[in-house]
Structure formats: C-alpha cells, structure tokens
XYZ file of N, CA and C in Angstrom:
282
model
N -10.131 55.183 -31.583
C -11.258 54.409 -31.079
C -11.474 54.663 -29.591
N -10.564 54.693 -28.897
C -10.685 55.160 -27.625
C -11.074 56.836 -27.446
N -10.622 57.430 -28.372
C -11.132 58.892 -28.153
C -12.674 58.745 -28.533
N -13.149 57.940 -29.335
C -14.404 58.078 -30.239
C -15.567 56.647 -28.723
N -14.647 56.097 -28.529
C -16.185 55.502 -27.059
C -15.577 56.376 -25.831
N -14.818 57.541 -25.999
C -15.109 57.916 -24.821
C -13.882 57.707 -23.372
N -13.481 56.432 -23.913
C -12.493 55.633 -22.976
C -11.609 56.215 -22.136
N -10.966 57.365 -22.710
C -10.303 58.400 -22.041
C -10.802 58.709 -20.554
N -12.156 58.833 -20.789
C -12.958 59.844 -19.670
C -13.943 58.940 -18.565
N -13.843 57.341 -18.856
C -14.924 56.450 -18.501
C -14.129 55.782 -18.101
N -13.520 55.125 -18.179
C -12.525 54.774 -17.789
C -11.081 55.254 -16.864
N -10.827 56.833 -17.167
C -10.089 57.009 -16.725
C -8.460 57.234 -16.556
N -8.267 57.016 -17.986
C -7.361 56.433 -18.531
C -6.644 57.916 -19.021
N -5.135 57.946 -18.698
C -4.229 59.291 -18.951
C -4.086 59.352 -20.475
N -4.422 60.373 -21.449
C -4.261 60.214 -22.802
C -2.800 60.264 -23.203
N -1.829 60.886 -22.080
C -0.281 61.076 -22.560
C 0.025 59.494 -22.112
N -0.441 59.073 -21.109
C 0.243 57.299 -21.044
C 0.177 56.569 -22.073
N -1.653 56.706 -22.295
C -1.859 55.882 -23.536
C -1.354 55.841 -24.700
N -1.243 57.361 -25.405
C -0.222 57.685 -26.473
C 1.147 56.855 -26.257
N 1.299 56.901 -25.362
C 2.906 56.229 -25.266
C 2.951 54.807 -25.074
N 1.746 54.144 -24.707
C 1.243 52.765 -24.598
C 1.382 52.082 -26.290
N 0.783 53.310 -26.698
C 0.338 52.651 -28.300
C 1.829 52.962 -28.831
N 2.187 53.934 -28.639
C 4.023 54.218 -29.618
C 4.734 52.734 -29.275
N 4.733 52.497 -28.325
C 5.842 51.090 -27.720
C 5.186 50.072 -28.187
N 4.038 49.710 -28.764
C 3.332 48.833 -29.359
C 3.542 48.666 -30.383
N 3.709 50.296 -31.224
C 3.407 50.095 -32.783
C 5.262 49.801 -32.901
N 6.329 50.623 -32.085
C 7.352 50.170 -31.921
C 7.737 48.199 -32.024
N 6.955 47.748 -31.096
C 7.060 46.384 -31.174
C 6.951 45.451 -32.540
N 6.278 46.051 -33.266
C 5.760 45.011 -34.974
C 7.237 45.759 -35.757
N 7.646 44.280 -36.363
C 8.696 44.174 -37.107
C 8.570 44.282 -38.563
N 9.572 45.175 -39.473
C 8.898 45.618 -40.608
C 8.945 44.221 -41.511
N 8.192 43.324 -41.211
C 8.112 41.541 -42.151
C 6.914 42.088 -42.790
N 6.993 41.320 -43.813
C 5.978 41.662 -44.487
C 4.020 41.041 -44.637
N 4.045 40.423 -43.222
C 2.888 40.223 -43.097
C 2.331 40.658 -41.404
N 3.164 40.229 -40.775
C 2.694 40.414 -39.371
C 3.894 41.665 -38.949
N 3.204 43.258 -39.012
C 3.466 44.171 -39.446
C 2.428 45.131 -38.633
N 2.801 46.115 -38.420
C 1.619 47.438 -37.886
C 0.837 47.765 -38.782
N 1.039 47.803 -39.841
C -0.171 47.897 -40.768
C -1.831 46.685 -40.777
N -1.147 45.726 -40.357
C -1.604 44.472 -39.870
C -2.153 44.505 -39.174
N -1.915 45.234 -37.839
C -2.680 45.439 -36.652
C -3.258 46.329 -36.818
N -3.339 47.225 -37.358
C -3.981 48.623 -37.045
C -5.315 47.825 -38.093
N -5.367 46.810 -39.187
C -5.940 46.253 -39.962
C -7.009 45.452 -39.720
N -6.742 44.289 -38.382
C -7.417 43.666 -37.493
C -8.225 44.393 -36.296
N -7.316 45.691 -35.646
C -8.310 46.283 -35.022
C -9.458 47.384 -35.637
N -9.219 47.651 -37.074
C -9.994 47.969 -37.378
C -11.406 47.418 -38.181
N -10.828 45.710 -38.180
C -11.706 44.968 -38.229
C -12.978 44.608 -36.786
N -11.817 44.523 -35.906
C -12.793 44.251 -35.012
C -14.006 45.336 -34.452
N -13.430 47.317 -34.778
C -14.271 48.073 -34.219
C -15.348 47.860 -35.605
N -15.024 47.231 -36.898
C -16.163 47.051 -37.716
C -17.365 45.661 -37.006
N -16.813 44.662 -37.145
C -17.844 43.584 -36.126
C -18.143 44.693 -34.960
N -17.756 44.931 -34.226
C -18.561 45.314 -32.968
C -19.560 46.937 -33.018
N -19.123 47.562 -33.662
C -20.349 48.524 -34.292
C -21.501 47.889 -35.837
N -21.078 47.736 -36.811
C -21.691 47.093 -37.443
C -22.728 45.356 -37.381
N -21.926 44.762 -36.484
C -22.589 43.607 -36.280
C -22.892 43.376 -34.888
N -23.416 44.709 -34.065
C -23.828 44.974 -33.369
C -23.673 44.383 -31.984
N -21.880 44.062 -31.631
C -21.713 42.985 -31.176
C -22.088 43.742 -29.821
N -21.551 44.745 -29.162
C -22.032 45.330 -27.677
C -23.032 45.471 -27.097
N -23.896 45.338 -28.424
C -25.630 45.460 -27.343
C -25.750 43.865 -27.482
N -25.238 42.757 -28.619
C -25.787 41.230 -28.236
C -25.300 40.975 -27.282
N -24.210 41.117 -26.999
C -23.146 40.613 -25.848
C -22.906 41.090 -24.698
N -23.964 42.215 -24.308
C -23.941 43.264 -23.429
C -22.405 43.226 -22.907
N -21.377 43.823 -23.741
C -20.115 44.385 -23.423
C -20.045 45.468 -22.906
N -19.413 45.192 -21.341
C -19.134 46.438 -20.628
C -17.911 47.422 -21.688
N -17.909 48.977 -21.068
C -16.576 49.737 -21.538
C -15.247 49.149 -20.973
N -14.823 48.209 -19.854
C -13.759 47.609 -19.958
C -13.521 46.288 -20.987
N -14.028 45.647 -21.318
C -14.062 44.636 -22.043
C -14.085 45.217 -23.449
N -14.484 46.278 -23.575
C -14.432 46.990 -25.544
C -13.098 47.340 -25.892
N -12.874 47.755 -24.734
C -11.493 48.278 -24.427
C -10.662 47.683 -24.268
N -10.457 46.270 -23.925
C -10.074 45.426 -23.751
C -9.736 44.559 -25.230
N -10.889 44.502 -25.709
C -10.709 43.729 -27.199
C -10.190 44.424 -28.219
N -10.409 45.749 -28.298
C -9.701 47.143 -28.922
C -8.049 46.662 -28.988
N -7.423 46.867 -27.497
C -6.132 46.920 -26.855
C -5.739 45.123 -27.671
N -6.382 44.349 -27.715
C -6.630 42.633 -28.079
C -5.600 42.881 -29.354
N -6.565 43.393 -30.165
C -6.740 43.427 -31.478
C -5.276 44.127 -32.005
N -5.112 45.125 -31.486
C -3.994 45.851 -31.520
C -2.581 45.203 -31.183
N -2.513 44.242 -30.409
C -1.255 43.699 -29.941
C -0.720 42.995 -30.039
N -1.644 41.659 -30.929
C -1.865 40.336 -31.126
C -0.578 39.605 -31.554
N 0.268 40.703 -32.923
C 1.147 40.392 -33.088
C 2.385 40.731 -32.473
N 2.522 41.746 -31.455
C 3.496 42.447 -31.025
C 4.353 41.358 -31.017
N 5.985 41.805 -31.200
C 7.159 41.109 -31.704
C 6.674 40.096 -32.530
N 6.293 40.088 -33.487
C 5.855 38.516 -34.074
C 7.352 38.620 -35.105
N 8.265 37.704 -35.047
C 9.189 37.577 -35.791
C 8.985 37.476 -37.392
N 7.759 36.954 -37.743
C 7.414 37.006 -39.287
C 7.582 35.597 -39.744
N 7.824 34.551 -39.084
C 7.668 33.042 -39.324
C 6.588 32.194 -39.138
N 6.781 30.975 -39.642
C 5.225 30.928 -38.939
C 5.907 29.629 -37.773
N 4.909 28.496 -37.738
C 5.235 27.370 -36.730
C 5.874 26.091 -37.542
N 6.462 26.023 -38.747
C 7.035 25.245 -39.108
C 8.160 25.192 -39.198
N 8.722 26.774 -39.844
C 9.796 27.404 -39.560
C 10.267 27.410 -38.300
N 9.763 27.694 -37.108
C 9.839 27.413 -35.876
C 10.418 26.371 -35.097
N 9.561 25.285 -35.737
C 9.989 23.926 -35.032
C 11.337 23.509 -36.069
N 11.370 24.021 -37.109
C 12.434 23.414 -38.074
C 13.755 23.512 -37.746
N 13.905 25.272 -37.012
C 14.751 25.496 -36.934
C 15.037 25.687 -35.529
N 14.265 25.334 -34.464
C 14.405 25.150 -33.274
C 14.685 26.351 -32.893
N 13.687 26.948 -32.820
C 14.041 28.879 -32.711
C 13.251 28.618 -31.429
C-alpha cells in the first residue's frame, strides 16, 4: 500500500527502514488464534478498502501523512496483543 500511494517517494520514507519497520511489527503479533498477523494484515486491508472504495480521501480531504498514518494504524493495532480479552484480564490480574 505504501508502494501503490506512492509513500516511499512523497513522503520520503527509506524502503529498507520501512521493510524492517513492518518485519518487527509482523514479528510483534502472537501466533493466538484471533489477534494474529493475519488479523492485521486483515483490518488493514479493510481499511485501504473504506478509503479507496468509500471514497474516504477525497470526503475527508486526507493529506498523504494521515493515509499513511491510518495504513501504519491499522497495521499495529494489535501488536503484542496477548490473545485475552478484558475479563480474563481483570480476573486474573494480569
């Protein structure tokens, strides 16, 4: 998605950093079986569907940092997510 708006070159942005931005990311999601890299890569490819299809950048006049921004969003959301939710949480005083 970043190669495809460009982001690389408009931004400014090193493609060997970024590659390695996204490895330590996809590194971060734990193999649980819901909140997972498959998961993310799932949601951000939800979101580049809303924002090309439901035409969210021209309603919302979204700059290229902010696409990029919600892109990077979408992608990270769960990073380390242990795979519990908030009941489990408080139950067990984690």
């Amino acid at each position: 998605l970043f190669e495809k708006n460009n982001f690389f070159d408009i931004l400014n942005i090193d493609q060997d950093v970024f590659i390695r931005f996204a490895k330590k990311i996809q590194g971060g999601y734990k193999p649980n079986p819901y909140h997972n890299c498959t998961h993310a890569a799932d949601v951000t490819q939800g979101m580049h569907y809303l924002v090309t299809k439901g035409e969210f950048v021209e309603k919302a006049d979204v700059t290229n940092h902010e696409l990029a921004a919600m892109y990077i969003a979408a992608a990270v959301h769960d990073y380390e997510h242990p795979g519990t939710n908030n009941i489990y949480q408080v139950s067990t005083l984690s």
